[in-house]
PDB file of C-alpha atoms in Angstrom:
ATOM      1  CA  MET A   1      49.308 141.767  43.251  1.00  0.00           C
ATOM      2  CA  GLU A   2      50.816 141.815  46.737  1.00  0.00           C
ATOM      3  CA  ARG A   3      48.401 141.470  49.654  1.00  0.00           C
ATOM      4  CA  ARG A   4      49.674 144.681  51.202  1.00  0.00           C
ATOM      5  CA  ASP A   5      48.717 146.551  48.029  1.00  0.00           C
ATOM      6  CA  ILE A   6      45.171 145.241  48.339  1.00  0.00           C
ATOM      7  CA  TYR A   7      44.978 146.204  52.021  1.00  0.00           C
ATOM      8  CA  ARG A   8      45.942 149.782  51.118  1.00  0.00           C
ATOM      9  CA  THR A   9      42.758 150.087  49.039  1.00  0.00           C
ATOM     10  CA  VAL A  10      40.404 148.786  51.734  1.00  0.00           C
ATOM     11  CA  ASP A  11      38.014 150.909  53.761  1.00  0.00           C
ATOM     12  CA  HIS A  12      37.719 148.370  56.600  1.00  0.00           C
ATOM     13  CA  THR A  13      34.041 148.572  57.422  1.00  0.00           C
ATOM     14  CA  LEU A  14      31.537 147.910  60.203  1.00  0.00           C
ATOM     15  CA  LEU A  15      28.140 149.576  59.798  1.00  0.00           C
ATOM     16  CA  LEU A  16      25.728 147.112  61.393  1.00  0.00           C
ATOM     17  CA  GLN A  17      23.014 148.669  63.509  1.00  0.00           C
ATOM     18  CA  ASP A  18      24.010 146.678  66.599  1.00  0.00           C
ATOM     19  CA  ALA A  19      27.743 147.345  66.391  1.00  0.00           C
ATOM     20  CA  THR A  20      29.255 147.850  69.847  1.00  0.00           C
ATOM     21  CA  TRP A  21      32.242 149.951  70.808  1.00  0.00           C
ATOM     22  CA  GLU A  22      34.273 146.822  71.482  1.00  0.00           C
ATOM     23  CA  GLU A  23      33.618 145.667  67.905  1.00  0.00           C
ATOM     24  CA  ILE A  24      34.457 149.113  66.524  1.00  0.00           C
ATOM     25  CA  ARG A  25      37.674 149.202  68.549  1.00  0.00           C
ATOM     26  CA  GLN A  26      38.614 145.781  67.170  1.00  0.00           C
ATOM     27  CA  ILE A  27      38.215 146.814  63.535  1.00  0.00           C
ATOM     28  CA  CYS A  28      40.230 149.939  64.304  1.00  0.00           C
ATOM     29  CA  ASP A  29      43.022 147.747  65.643  1.00  0.00           C
ATOM     30  CA  ASP A  30      42.771 145.424  62.649  1.00  0.00           C
ATOM     31  CA  ALA A  31      42.841 148.341  60.198  1.00  0.00           C
ATOM     32  CA  VAL A  32      46.058 149.605  61.770  1.00  0.00           C
ATOM     33  CA  ALA A  33      47.588 146.133  61.860  1.00  0.00           C
ATOM     34  CA  TYR A  34      46.920 145.464  58.162  1.00  0.00           C
ATOM     35  CA  GLY A  35      47.523 149.001  56.893  1.00  0.00           C
ATOM     36  CA  THR A  36      44.119 149.628  55.314  1.00  0.00           C
ATOM     37  CA  ALA A  37      43.134 152.921  53.700  1.00  0.00           C
ATOM     38  CA  SER A  38      40.665 153.801  56.438  1.00  0.00           C
ATOM     39  CA  VAL A  39      38.182 152.413  58.926  1.00  0.00           C
ATOM     40  CA  CYS A  40      34.539 153.083  57.948  1.00  0.00           C
ATOM     41  CA  ILE A  41      32.167 153.258  60.929  1.00  0.00           C
ATOM     42  CA  PRO A  42      28.823 154.742  62.043  1.00  0.00           C
ATOM     43  CA  PRO A  43      28.769 158.496  62.793  1.00  0.00           C
ATOM     44  CA  SER A  44      28.000 157.898  66.477  1.00  0.00           C
ATOM     45  CA  TYR A  45      31.423 156.288  66.935  1.00  0.00           C
ATOM     46  CA  VAL A  46      33.496 158.796  64.970  1.00  0.00           C
ATOM     47  CA  LYS A  47      34.616 160.957  67.874  1.00  0.00           C
ATOM     48  CA  ARG A  48      35.589 158.042  70.099  1.00  0.00           C
ATOM     49  CA  ALA A  49      37.343 156.201  67.275  1.00  0.00           C
ATOM     50  CA  SER A  50      39.201 159.326  66.170  1.00  0.00           C
ATOM     51  CA  GLU A  51      40.447 159.898  69.696  1.00  0.00           C
ATOM     52  CA  TYR A  52      41.409 156.229  70.025  1.00  0.00           C
ATOM     53  CA  LEU A  53      43.256 156.084  66.689  1.00  0.00           C
ATOM     54  CA  GLY A  54      44.916 159.497  66.720  1.00  0.00           C
ATOM     55  CA  ASP A  55      46.985 159.762  63.550  1.00  0.00           C
ATOM     56  CA  ARG A  56      47.340 155.987  63.093  1.00  0.00           C
ATOM     57  CA  MET A  57      44.381 155.567  60.713  1.00  0.00           C
ATOM     58  CA  PRO A  58      41.887 157.851  58.932  1.00  0.00           C
ATOM     59  CA  VAL A  59      38.276 157.540  60.063  1.00  0.00           C
ATOM     60  CA  CYS A  60      35.558 157.383  57.401  1.00  0.00           C
ATOM     61  CA  THR A  61      31.843 157.652  58.123  1.00  0.00           C
ATOM     62  CA  VAL A  62      28.533 157.593  56.265  1.00  0.00           C
ATOM     63  CA  ILE A  63      25.985 160.340  55.622  1.00  0.00           C
ATOM     64  CA  GLY A  64      22.314 159.900  54.717  1.00  0.00           C
ATOM     65  CA  PHE A  65      22.920 156.202  55.204  1.00  0.00           C
ATOM     66  CA  PRO A  66      21.654 153.829  53.946  1.00  0.00           C
ATOM     67  CA  ASN A  67      18.576 155.189  52.137  1.00  0.00           C
ATOM     68  CA  GLY A  68      19.737 158.636  51.031  1.00  0.00           C
ATOM     69  CA  TYR A  69      16.391 160.366  51.351  1.00  0.00           C
ATOM     70  CA  ASN A  70      17.289 162.762  54.176  1.00  0.00           C
ATOM     71  CA  THR A  71      16.994 166.416  53.236  1.00  0.00           C
ATOM     72  CA  THR A  72      20.103 168.183  51.988  1.00  0.00           C
ATOM     73  CA  ALA A  73      20.168 170.347  55.124  1.00  0.00           C
ATOM     74  CA  VAL A  74      20.271 167.241  57.318  1.00  0.00           C
ATOM     75  CA  LYS A  75      23.051 165.676  55.236  1.00  0.00           C
ATOM     76  CA  VAL A  76      25.103 168.871  55.392  1.00  0.00           C
ATOM     77  CA  PHE A  77      24.653 169.026  59.172  1.00  0.00           C
ATOM     78  CA  GLU A  78      25.640 165.352  59.501  1.00  0.00           C
ATOM     79  CA  THR A  79      28.752 166.053  57.452  1.00  0.00           C
ATOM     80  CA  GLU A  80      29.771 169.106  59.456  1.00  0.00           C
ATOM     81  CA  ASP A  81      29.242 167.189  62.692  1.00  0.00           C
ATOM     82  CA  ALA A  82      31.284 164.217  61.459  1.00  0.00           C
ATOM     83  CA  ILE A  83      34.179 166.433  60.356  1.00  0.00           C
ATOM     84  CA  LYS A  84      34.101 168.248  63.692  1.00  0.00           C
ATOM     85  CA  ASN A  85      34.267 164.884  65.462  1.00  0.00           C
ATOM     86  CA  GLY A  86      37.342 163.819  63.520  1.00  0.00           C
ATOM     87  CA  ALA A  87      36.153 162.143  60.318  1.00  0.00           C
ATOM     88  CA  ALA A  88      38.703 162.358  57.521  1.00  0.00           C
ATOM     89  CA  GLU A  89      36.460 160.868  54.819  1.00  0.00           C
ATOM     90  CA  ILE A  90      32.732 161.046  54.105  1.00  0.00           C
ATOM     91  CA  ASP A  91      30.641 158.514  52.157  1.00  0.00           C
ATOM     92  CA  MET A  92      27.237 160.039  51.318  1.00  0.00           C
ATOM     93  CA  VAL A  93      24.168 158.420  49.756  1.00  0.00           C
ATOM     94  CA  ILE A  94      22.342 160.253  46.984  1.00  0.00           C
ATOM     95  CA  ASN A  95      18.575 160.708  46.935  1.00  0.00           C
ATOM     96  CA  ILE A  96      17.726 157.902  44.535  1.00  0.00           C
ATOM     97  CA  GLY A  97      14.180 159.153  44.074  1.00  0.00           C
ATOM     98  CA  ASP A  98      15.571 162.434  42.754  1.00  0.00           C
ATOM     99  CA  LEU A  99      17.593 160.482  40.214  1.00  0.00           C
ATOM    100  CA  LYS A 100      14.543 158.494  39.124  1.00  0.00           C
ATOM    101  CA  ASP A 101      12.644 161.793  38.779  1.00  0.00           C
ATOM    102  CA  LYS A 102      15.512 163.251  36.745  1.00  0.00           C
ATOM    103  CA  ASN A 103      16.083 166.048  39.266  1.00  0.00           C
ATOM    104  CA  TYR A 104      19.720 166.202  38.202  1.00  0.00           C
ATOM    105  CA  ASP A 105      20.377 169.799  39.260  1.00  0.00           C
ATOM    106  CA  LYS A 106      19.099 169.019  42.761  1.00  0.00           C
ATOM    107  CA  ILE A 107      21.432 166.043  43.104  1.00  0.00           C
ATOM    108  CA  THR A 108      24.393 168.044  41.803  1.00  0.00           C
ATOM    109  CA  ASP A 109      23.664 170.896  44.205  1.00  0.00           C
ATOM    110  CA  GLU A 110      23.369 168.521  47.161  1.00  0.00           C
ATOM    111  CA  ILE A 111      26.717 166.886  46.412  1.00  0.00           C
ATOM    112  CA  ARG A 112      28.341 170.305  46.003  1.00  0.00           C
ATOM    113  CA  GLN A 113      26.977 171.463  49.356  1.00  0.00           C
ATOM    114  CA  ILE A 114      28.249 168.355  51.091  1.00  0.00           C
ATOM    115  CA  LYS A 115      31.629 168.692  49.393  1.00  0.00           C
ATOM    116  CA  ALA A 116      31.792 172.279  50.644  1.00  0.00           C
ATOM    117  CA  ALA A 117      31.060 171.011  54.162  1.00  0.00           C
ATOM    118  CA  CYS A 118      33.865 168.464  53.741  1.00  0.00           C
ATOM    119  CA  GLY A 119      36.402 171.103  52.791  1.00  0.00           C
ATOM    120  CA  GLU A 120      39.624 169.319  51.892  1.00  0.00           C
ATOM    121  CA  HIS A 121      38.375 166.014  53.290  1.00  0.00           C
ATOM    122  CA  ILE A 122      37.542 163.191  50.868  1.00  0.00           C
ATOM    123  CA  LEU A 123      33.938 162.820  49.681  1.00  0.00           C
ATOM    124  CA  LYS A 124      32.642 159.584  48.160  1.00  0.00           C
ATOM    125  CA  VAL A 125      29.191 159.489  46.545  1.00  0.00           C
ATOM    126  CA  ILE A 126      27.186 156.262  46.934  1.00  0.00           C
ATOM    127  CA  ILE A 127      24.720 155.776  44.095  1.00  0.00           C
ATOM    128  CA  GLU A 128      23.337 152.282  44.956  1.00  0.00           C
ATOM    129  CA  THR A 129      23.901 150.687  41.562  1.00  0.00           C
ATOM    130  CA  CYS A 130      21.595 147.705  42.178  1.00  0.00           C
ATOM    131  CA  LEU A 131      18.610 150.069  42.057  1.00  0.00           C
ATOM    132  CA  LEU A 132      19.677 151.877  38.869  1.00  0.00           C
ATOM    133  CA  THR A 133      19.600 151.370  35.131  1.00  0.00           C
ATOM    134  CA  ASP A 134      22.833 151.632  33.163  1.00  0.00           C
ATOM    135  CA  GLU A 135      21.600 154.979  31.826  1.00  0.00           C
ATOM    136  CA  GLU A 136      21.154 156.248  35.374  1.00  0.00           C
ATOM    137  CA  LYS A 137      24.611 154.993  36.364  1.00  0.00           C
ATOM    138  CA  VAL A 138      26.185 156.839  33.435  1.00  0.00           C
ATOM    139  CA  LYS A 139      24.272 159.989  34.376  1.00  0.00           C
ATOM    140  CA  MET A 140      25.591 159.739  37.924  1.00  0.00           C
ATOM    141  CA  CYS A 141      29.135 159.433  36.591  1.00  0.00           C
ATOM    142  CA  GLN A 142      28.569 162.773  34.884  1.00  0.00           C
ATOM    143  CA  ILE A 143      26.942 164.374  37.933  1.00  0.00           C
ATOM    144  CA  VAL A 144      29.660 163.219  40.339  1.00  0.00           C
ATOM    145  CA  THR A 145      32.284 164.560  37.937  1.00  0.00           C
ATOM    146  CA  GLU A 146      30.553 167.946  37.690  1.00  0.00           C
ATOM    147  CA  SER A 147      29.948 168.174  41.448  1.00  0.00           C
ATOM    148  CA  GLY A 148      33.612 168.084  42.474  1.00  0.00           C
ATOM    149  CA  ALA A 149      33.330 164.946  44.619  1.00  0.00           C
ATOM    150  CA  ASP A 150      36.384 162.736  44.917  1.00  0.00           C
ATOM    151  CA  TYR A 151      34.873 159.278  44.376  1.00  0.00           C
ATOM    152  CA  ILE A 152      31.834 157.548  42.931  1.00  0.00           C
ATOM    153  CA  LYS A 153      30.896 154.485  44.977  1.00  0.00           C
ATOM    154  CA  THR A 154      28.724 151.571  43.961  1.00  0.00           C
ATOM    155  CA  SER A 155      26.735 150.527  46.998  1.00  0.00           C
ATOM    156  CA  THR A 156      25.769 150.819  50.655  1.00  0.00           C
ATOM    157  CA  GLY A 157      25.853 147.051  51.166  1.00  0.00           C
ATOM    158  CA  PHE A 158      22.356 147.317  52.665  1.00  0.00           C
ATOM    159  CA  SER A 159      20.233 146.995  49.528  1.00  0.00           C
ATOM    160  CA  LYS A 160      19.548 144.215  47.007  1.00  0.00           C
ATOM    161  CA  ALA A 161      23.134 143.685  45.840  1.00  0.00           C
ATOM    162  CA  GLY A 162      26.632 145.120  45.983  1.00  0.00           C
ATOM    163  CA  ALA A 163      29.408 145.909  43.542  1.00  0.00           C
ATOM    164  CA  THR A 164      29.722 144.126  40.212  1.00  0.00           C
ATOM    165  CA  PHE A 165      32.654 143.959  37.835  1.00  0.00           C
ATOM    166  CA  GLU A 166      30.422 145.321  35.085  1.00  0.00           C
ATOM    167  CA  ASP A 167      29.571 148.438  37.084  1.00  0.00           C
ATOM    168  CA  ILE A 168      33.214 149.222  37.800  1.00  0.00           C
ATOM    169  CA  ALA A 169      34.020 148.896  34.095  1.00  0.00           C
ATOM    170  CA  LEU A 170      31.078 151.181  33.297  1.00  0.00           C
ATOM    171  CA  PHE A 171      32.236 153.759  35.836  1.00  0.00           C
ATOM    172  CA  LYS A 172      35.766 153.664  34.463  1.00  0.00           C
ATOM    173  CA  GLU A 173      34.473 154.408  30.985  1.00  0.00           C
ATOM    174  CA  HIS A 174      32.270 157.339  31.993  1.00  0.00           C
ATOM    175  CA  VAL A 175      33.727 159.179  35.022  1.00  0.00           C
ATOM    176  CA  GLY A 176      35.636 162.358  34.339  1.00  0.00           C
ATOM    177  CA  GLU A 177      39.272 163.071  35.019  1.00  0.00           C
ATOM    178  CA  GLY A 178      40.128 163.154  38.692  1.00  0.00           C
ATOM    179  CA  VAL A 179      37.128 161.115  39.876  1.00  0.00           C
ATOM    180  CA  LYS A 180      38.087 157.855  41.567  1.00  0.00           C
ATOM    181  CA  ILE A 181      36.023 154.694  41.987  1.00  0.00           C
ATOM    182  CA  LYS A 182      35.051 152.735  45.094  1.00  0.00           C
ATOM    183  CA  ALA A 183      33.547 149.253  44.901  1.00  0.00           C
ATOM    184  CA  ALA A 184      31.578 148.169  47.962  1.00  0.00           C
ATOM    185  CA  GLY A 185      29.338 145.267  48.901  1.00  0.00           C
ATOM    186  CA  GLY A 186      29.915 141.572  48.354  1.00  0.00           C
ATOM    187  CA  ILE A 187      33.692 141.607  47.869  1.00  0.00           C
ATOM    188  CA  SER A 188      34.302 138.133  49.204  1.00  0.00           C
ATOM    189  CA  SER A 189      37.806 137.076  48.187  1.00  0.00           C
ATOM    190  CA  PHE A 190      41.281 138.330  47.375  1.00  0.00           C
ATOM    191  CA  ASP A 191      40.675 137.335  43.760  1.00  0.00           C
ATOM    192  CA  ASP A 192      37.553 139.532  43.677  1.00  0.00           C
ATOM    193  CA  ALA A 193      39.474 142.391  45.237  1.00  0.00           C
ATOM    194  CA  GLU A 194      42.293 142.129  42.729  1.00  0.00           C
ATOM    195  CA  ARG A 195      39.868 142.044  39.816  1.00  0.00           C
ATOM    196  CA  PHE A 196      37.969 145.105  41.067  1.00  0.00           C
ATOM    197  CA  ILE A 197      41.264 146.967  41.377  1.00  0.00           C
ATOM    198  CA  GLY A 198      42.330 145.849  37.916  1.00  0.00           C
ATOM    199  CA  LEU A 199      39.094 147.211  36.464  1.00  0.00           C
ATOM    200  CA  GLY A 200      39.731 150.618  37.992  1.00  0.00           C
ATOM    201  CA  ALA A 201      38.550 150.658  41.608  1.00  0.00           C
ATOM    202  CA  GLU A 202      40.946 152.564  43.877  1.00  0.00           C
ATOM    203  CA  ARG A 203      39.014 151.806  47.065  1.00  0.00           C
ATOM    204  CA  LEU A 204      37.175 148.716  48.281  1.00  0.00           C
ATOM    205  CA  GLY A 205      34.487 148.880  50.947  1.00  0.00           C
ATOM    206  CA  THR A 206      34.635 145.545  52.766  1.00  0.00           C
ATOM    207  CA  SER A 207      35.252 143.744  56.030  1.00  0.00           C
ATOM    208  CA  ARG A 208      35.892 140.357  54.458  1.00  0.00           C
ATOM    209  CA  ILE A 209      39.423 140.971  53.184  1.00  0.00           C
ATOM    210  CA  VAL A 210      40.868 141.545  56.649  1.00  0.00           C
ATOM    211  CA  LYS A 211      38.752 138.705  58.056  1.00  0.00           C
ATOM    212  CA  LEU A 212      40.150 136.366  55.419  1.00  0.00           C
ATOM    213  CA  ALA A 213      43.701 137.429  56.201  1.00  0.00           C
ATOM    214  CA  LYS A 214      43.160 136.895  59.924  1.00  0.00           C
ATOM    215  CA  ALA A 215      41.590 133.484  59.339  1.00  0.00           C
ATOM    216  CA  GLU A 216      44.560 132.404  57.222  1.00  0.00           C
ATOM    217  CA  GLU A 217      46.995 133.557  59.885  1.00  0.00           C
ATOM    218  CA  GLU A 218      45.047 131.627  62.502  1.00  0.00           C
ATOM    219  CA  GLY A 219      45.309 128.517  60.340  1.00  0.00           C
ATOM    220  CA  HIS A 220      41.661 128.274  59.379  1.00  0.00           C
ATOM    221  CA  GLY A 221      42.101 129.089  55.700  1.00  0.00           C
ATOM    222  CA  ARG A 222      38.394 129.536  55.189  1.00  0.00           C
ATOM    223  CA  GLN A 223      36.203 132.434  54.121  1.00  0.00           C
ATOM    224  CA  THR A 224      34.367 134.015  57.009  1.00  0.00           C
ATOM    225  CA  ALA A 225      30.788 135.201  56.785  1.00  0.00           C
ATOM    226  CA  ASP A 226      30.173 138.851  56.008  1.00  0.00           C
ATOM    227  CA  THR A 227      28.668 140.574  59.043  1.00  0.00           C
ATOM    228  CA  ASP A 228      28.665 144.274  58.310  1.00  0.00           C
ATOM    229  CA  GLY A 229      26.503 144.793  55.227  1.00  0.00           C
ATOM    230  CA  TYR A 230      29.646 144.932  53.091  1.00  0.00           C
TER     231      TYR A 230
END
């Protein structure tokens, strides 16, 4: 697989709590330079980044992040505010407690409300696979399909673990037609990225891929440490 094809799947991400505008601006520049799918940043930077980027790169942001236990009303408001500020894509976190309690209708309704707030903008649903059983992951494939969301996404990158090859294969087997897959968290090499894509992921949430490319160009040829929770 060509490197440029991998870059096109990447949501180039910085979600650390102490991220500064200068750091956000730099990942925006890097995303444009490498032709990534989007830049994924905290909601507080969406307006400034959208104005800075113009039509050069879609801005993605996170809702109910990273724990997912905000009320639906708060998540809907966050989404509406992000869209108003220029976000083109929304990555929301489900209420994992609701899933554990088998409140499936509540989860479905929440995703539908957030998708309605997104309008034609892309909605990705983070289910935090490291906290779930395989049965719960399969159930979320069904719920995301029924809800009308665009993607199911593995992880926030802020919990116990990130994406696994096994989870992407499981998603691919159980998501409905039209639902895409995003792997996020712990994608540490081009080989990993290519394998995730081969298993069915159409987006990758990571900062490492662009960091690796930059390091190679600078002659270091070494893997850089992950610094964004992804």
